[in-house]
Coordinates of C-alpha atoms in Angstrom, one line a residue:
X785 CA -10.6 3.4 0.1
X786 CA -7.5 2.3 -2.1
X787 CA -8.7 2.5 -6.2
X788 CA -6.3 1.0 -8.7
X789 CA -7.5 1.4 -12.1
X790 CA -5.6 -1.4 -13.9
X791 CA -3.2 -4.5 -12.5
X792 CA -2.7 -5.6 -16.0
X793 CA 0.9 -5.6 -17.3
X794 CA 2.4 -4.5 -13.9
X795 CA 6.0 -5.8 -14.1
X796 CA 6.0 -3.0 -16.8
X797 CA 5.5 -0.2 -14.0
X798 CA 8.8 1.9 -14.7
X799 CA 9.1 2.7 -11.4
X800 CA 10.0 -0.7 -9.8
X801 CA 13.1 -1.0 -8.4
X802 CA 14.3 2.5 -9.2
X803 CA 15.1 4.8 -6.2
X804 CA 13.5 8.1 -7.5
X805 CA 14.3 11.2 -5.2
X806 CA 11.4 13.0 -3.7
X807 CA 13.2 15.6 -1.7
X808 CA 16.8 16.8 -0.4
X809 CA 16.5 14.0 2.3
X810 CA 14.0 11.8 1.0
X811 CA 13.8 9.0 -2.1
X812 CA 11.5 6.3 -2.6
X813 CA 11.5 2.7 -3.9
X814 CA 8.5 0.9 -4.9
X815 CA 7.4 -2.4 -4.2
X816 CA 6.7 -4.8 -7.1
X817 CA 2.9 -5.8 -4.9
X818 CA 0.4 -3.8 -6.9
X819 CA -3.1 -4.6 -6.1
X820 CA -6.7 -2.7 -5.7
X821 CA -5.6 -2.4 -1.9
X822 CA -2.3 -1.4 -2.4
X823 CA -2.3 0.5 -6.1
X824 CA 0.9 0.3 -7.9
X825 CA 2.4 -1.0 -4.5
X826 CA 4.1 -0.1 -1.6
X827 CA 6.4 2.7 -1.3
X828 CA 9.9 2.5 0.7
X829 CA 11.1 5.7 1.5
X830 CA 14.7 5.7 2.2
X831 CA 15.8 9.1 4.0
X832 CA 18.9 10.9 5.0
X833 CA 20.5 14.2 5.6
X834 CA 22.3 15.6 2.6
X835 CA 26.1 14.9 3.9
X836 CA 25.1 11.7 6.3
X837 CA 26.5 8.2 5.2
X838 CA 23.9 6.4 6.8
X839 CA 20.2 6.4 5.8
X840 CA 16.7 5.8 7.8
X841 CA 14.1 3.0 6.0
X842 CA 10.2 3.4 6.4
X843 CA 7.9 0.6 5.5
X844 CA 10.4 -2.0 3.9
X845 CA 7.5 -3.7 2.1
X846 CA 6.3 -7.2 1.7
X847 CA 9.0 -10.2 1.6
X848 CA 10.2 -9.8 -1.3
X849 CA 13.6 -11.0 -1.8
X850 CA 14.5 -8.6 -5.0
X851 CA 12.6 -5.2 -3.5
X852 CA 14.4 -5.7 -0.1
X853 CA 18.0 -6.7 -2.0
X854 CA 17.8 -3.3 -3.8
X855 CA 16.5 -1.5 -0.9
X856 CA 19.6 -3.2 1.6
X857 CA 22.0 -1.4 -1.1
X858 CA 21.0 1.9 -0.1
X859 CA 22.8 1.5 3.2
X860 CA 23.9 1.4 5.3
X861 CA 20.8 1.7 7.3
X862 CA 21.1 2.9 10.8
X863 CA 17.2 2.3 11.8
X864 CA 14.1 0.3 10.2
X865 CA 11.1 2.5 11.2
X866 CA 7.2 0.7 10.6
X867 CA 4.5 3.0 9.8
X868 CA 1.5 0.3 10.7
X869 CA 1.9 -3.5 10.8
X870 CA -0.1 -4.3 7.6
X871 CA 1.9 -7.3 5.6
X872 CA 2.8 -5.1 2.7
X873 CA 4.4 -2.6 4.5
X874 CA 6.0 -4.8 7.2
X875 CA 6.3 -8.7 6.3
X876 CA 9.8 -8.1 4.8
X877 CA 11.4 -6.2 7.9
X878 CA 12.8 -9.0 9.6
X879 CA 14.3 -10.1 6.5
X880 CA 15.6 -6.7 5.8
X881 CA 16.7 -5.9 9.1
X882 CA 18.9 -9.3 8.8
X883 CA 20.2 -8.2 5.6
X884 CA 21.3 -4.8 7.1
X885 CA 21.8 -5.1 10.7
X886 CA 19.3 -2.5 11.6
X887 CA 16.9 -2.2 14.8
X888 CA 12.8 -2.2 13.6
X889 CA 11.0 0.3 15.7
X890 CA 7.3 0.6 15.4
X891 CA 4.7 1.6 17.0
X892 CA 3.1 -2.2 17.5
X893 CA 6.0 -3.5 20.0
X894 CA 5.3 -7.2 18.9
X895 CA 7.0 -5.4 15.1
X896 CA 9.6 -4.2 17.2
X897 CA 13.3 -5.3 16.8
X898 CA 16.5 -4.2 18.8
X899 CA 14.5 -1.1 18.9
X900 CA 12.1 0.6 21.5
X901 CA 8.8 1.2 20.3
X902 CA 7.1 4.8 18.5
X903 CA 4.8 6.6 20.2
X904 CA 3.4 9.8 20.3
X905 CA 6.3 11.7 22.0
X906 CA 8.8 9.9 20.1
X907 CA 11.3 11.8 18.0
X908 CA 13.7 9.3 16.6
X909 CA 17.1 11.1 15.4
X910 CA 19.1 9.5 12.8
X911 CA 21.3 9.6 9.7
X912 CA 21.6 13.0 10.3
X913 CA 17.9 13.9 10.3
X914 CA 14.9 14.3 13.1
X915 CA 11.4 12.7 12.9
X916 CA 8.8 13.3 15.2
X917 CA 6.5 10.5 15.4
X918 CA 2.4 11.3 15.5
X919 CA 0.2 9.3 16.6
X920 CA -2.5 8.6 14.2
X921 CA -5.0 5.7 14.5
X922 CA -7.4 5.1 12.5
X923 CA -6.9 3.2 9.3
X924 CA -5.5 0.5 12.2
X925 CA -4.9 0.7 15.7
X926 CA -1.1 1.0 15.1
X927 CA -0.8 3.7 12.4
X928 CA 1.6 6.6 12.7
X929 CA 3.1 9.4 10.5
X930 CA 6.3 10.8 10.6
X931 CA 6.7 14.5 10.8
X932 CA 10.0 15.6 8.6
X933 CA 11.8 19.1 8.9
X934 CA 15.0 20.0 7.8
X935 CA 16.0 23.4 6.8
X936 CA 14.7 23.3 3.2
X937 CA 11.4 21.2 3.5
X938 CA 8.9 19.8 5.6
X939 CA 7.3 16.4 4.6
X940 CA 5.0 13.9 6.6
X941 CA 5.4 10.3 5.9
X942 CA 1.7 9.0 6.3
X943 CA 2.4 5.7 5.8
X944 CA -2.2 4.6 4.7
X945 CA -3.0 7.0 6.9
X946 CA -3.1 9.3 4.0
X947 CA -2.5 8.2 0.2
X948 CA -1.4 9.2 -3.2
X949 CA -4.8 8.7 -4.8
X950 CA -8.0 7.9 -3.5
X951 CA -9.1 7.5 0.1
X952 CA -8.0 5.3 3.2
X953 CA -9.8 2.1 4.3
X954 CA -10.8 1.9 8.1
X955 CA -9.8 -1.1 8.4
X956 CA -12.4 -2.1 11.1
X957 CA -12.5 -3.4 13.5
X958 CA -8.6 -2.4 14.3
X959 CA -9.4 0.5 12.7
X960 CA -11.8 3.1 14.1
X961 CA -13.5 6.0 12.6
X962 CA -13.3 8.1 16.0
X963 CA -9.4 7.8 15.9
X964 CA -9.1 8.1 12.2
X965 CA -11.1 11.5 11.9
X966 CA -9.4 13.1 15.2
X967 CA -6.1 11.6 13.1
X968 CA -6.7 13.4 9.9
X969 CA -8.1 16.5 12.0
X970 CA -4.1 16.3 13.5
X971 CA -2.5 16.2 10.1
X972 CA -4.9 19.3 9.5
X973 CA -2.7 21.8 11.7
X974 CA 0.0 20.9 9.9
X975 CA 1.7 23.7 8.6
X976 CA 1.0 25.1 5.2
X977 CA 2.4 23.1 2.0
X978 CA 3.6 19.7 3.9
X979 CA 4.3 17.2 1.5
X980 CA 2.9 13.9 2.2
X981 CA 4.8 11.2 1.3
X982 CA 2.5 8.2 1.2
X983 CA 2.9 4.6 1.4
X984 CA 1.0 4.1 -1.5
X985 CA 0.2 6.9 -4.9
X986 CA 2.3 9.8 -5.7
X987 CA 3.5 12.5 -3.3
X988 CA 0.9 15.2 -2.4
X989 CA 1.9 18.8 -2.4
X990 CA -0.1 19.7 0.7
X991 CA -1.3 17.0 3.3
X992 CA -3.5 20.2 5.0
X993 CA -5.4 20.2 2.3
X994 CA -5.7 16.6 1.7
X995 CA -6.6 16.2 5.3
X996 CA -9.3 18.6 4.8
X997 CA -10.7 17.2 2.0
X998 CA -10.8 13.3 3.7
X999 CA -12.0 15.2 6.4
X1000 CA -15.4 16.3 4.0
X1001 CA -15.0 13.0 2.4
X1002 CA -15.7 10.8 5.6
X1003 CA -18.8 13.2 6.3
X1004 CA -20.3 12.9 3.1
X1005 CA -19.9 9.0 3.5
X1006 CA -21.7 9.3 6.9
X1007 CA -24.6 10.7 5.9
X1008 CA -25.0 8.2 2.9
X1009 CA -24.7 5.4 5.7
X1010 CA -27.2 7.2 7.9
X1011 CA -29.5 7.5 5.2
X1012 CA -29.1 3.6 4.0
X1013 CA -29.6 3.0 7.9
X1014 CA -32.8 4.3 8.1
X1015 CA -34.4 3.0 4.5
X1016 CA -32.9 -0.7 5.6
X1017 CA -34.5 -0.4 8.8
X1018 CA -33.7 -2.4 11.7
X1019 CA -29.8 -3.5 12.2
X1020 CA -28.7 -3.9 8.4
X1021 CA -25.5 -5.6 8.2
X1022 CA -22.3 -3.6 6.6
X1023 CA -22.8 -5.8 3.3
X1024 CA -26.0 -4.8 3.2
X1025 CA -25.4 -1.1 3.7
X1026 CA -22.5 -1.6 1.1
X1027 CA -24.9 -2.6 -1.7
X1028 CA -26.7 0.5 -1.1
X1029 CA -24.2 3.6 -0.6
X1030 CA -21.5 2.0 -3.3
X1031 CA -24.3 0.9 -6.0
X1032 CA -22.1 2.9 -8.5
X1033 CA -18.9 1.4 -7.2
X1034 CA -17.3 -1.1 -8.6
X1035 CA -17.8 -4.3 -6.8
X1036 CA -14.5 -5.6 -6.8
X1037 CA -14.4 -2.5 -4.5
X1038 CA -16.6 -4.1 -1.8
X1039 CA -15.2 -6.0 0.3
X1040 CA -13.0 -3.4 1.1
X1041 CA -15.7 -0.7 1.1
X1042 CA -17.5 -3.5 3.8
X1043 CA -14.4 -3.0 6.4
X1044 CA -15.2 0.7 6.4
X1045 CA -18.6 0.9 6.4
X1046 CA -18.3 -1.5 9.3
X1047 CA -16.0 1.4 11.0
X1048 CA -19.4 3.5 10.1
X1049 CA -21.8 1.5 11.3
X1050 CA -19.6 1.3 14.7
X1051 CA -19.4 5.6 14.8
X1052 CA -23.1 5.8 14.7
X1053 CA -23.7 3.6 17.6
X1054 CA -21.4 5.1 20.0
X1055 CA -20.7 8.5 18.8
X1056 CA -23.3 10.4 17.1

């Protein structure tokens, strides 16, 4: 689940509208939308090859007239890429696409644009750079990640599959805690130091490792719900379950804590 410490005195953030290099073909913009769901917002992440002209967009963000303006100056953009149809990372791409000209390709085709949709055996090639699409649902239905390589790095754009800080929301019931572990089990075999570059929270050195850890993370979580299960007796609800397992949890947290609990409750009655 997404934590954000503070949302007071946002517009401060130094990091808003700024396009901040990550990597030799990689930079990202953030998204003035900070919230508990979305921490200090959304990151853009505008890529291309060292000598191409043209650049790639991922998750253009909410509709925000100012983020996408900056973002559009980038260009020229040769393709709009979705990594899951949540509003803050895809309400603006129309708008943006407009602005630019560009196809929108995701893996939802109802997101799509002038552009076939991303699936599993997609590799999209582009302003001079590959991306191999993976399929990983989970968080929703639609997620993906976007598997990087060029001769000096390799990065994964994980979109919420995987963030900067804290853990993921299964957004349930689009979301489901089956796909979400076999995801993050997929990100696993990645090889060795693979940045993630997140759509929300600071770049991660290693998403193996951060895999690995959600990995323990999601167990941990299921055997508080089992537990809470069986002193609630009966059918407890998800809210009910909540109030239990995140006593010590903020309860601003909760109603997003509910979504994936309700991915939990799901798992135990038709998987363990």
């Amino acid at each position: 689940m997404s934590r954000f410490p503070s949302i007071g005195a946002h517009a401060q953030h130094p990091a808003y509208g700024v396009l901040r290099k990550v990597t030799d073909t990689a930079s990202v913009m953030l998204a003035d939308n900070p919230s508990i769901m979305t921490l200090d917002g959304t990151n853009t992440w505008i890529l291309r090859a060292p000598d191409s002209v043209s650049c790639i967009v991922v998750d253009p963000g909410p509709l925000d007239e100012a983020h996408l303006t900056r973002v559009a100056a980038c260009g020229p953009v040769a393709t709009v890429l979705i990594t899951h149809g949540h509003p803050d990372h895809e309400a603006g791409a129309r708008r943006f696409a407009q602005l630019v000209n560009a196809p929108i390709r995701a893996n939802n085709p109802s997101l799509c644009h002038n552009g076939a949709p991303l699936t599993g055996d997609t590799t999209v090639s582009a302003a001079g750079l590959r991306l191999k699409v993976l399929a990983t649902p989970g968080h929703t239905a639609d997620s993906i990640c976007l598997l990087l390589e060029d001769d000096n790095t390799t990065a994964v754009l994980t979109g919420d599959t995987i963030l900067g800080r804290g853990t993921t929301v299964v957004a349930h019931p689009d979301g489901k805690l089956a796909d979400y572990l076999t995801s993050l089990r997929l990100l696993a075999t990645l090889p060795p130091n693979t940045q993630a570059l997140p759509g929300h929270g600071p770049e991660l050195p290693d998403v193996t490792q951060i895999a690995t850890a959600y990995l323990a993370h999601r167990e941990q979580r299921l055997a508080q719900v089992r537990t809470a299960v069986e002193q609630l007796g009966g059918s407890p609800t998800a809210r009910q379950v909540v109030e239990v397992v995140y006593a010590d949890v903020d309860r601003i947290l909760w109603d997003a804590a509910e979504w994936s609990v309700g991915a939990q409750l799901e798992y135990l009655r038709t998987e363990d």
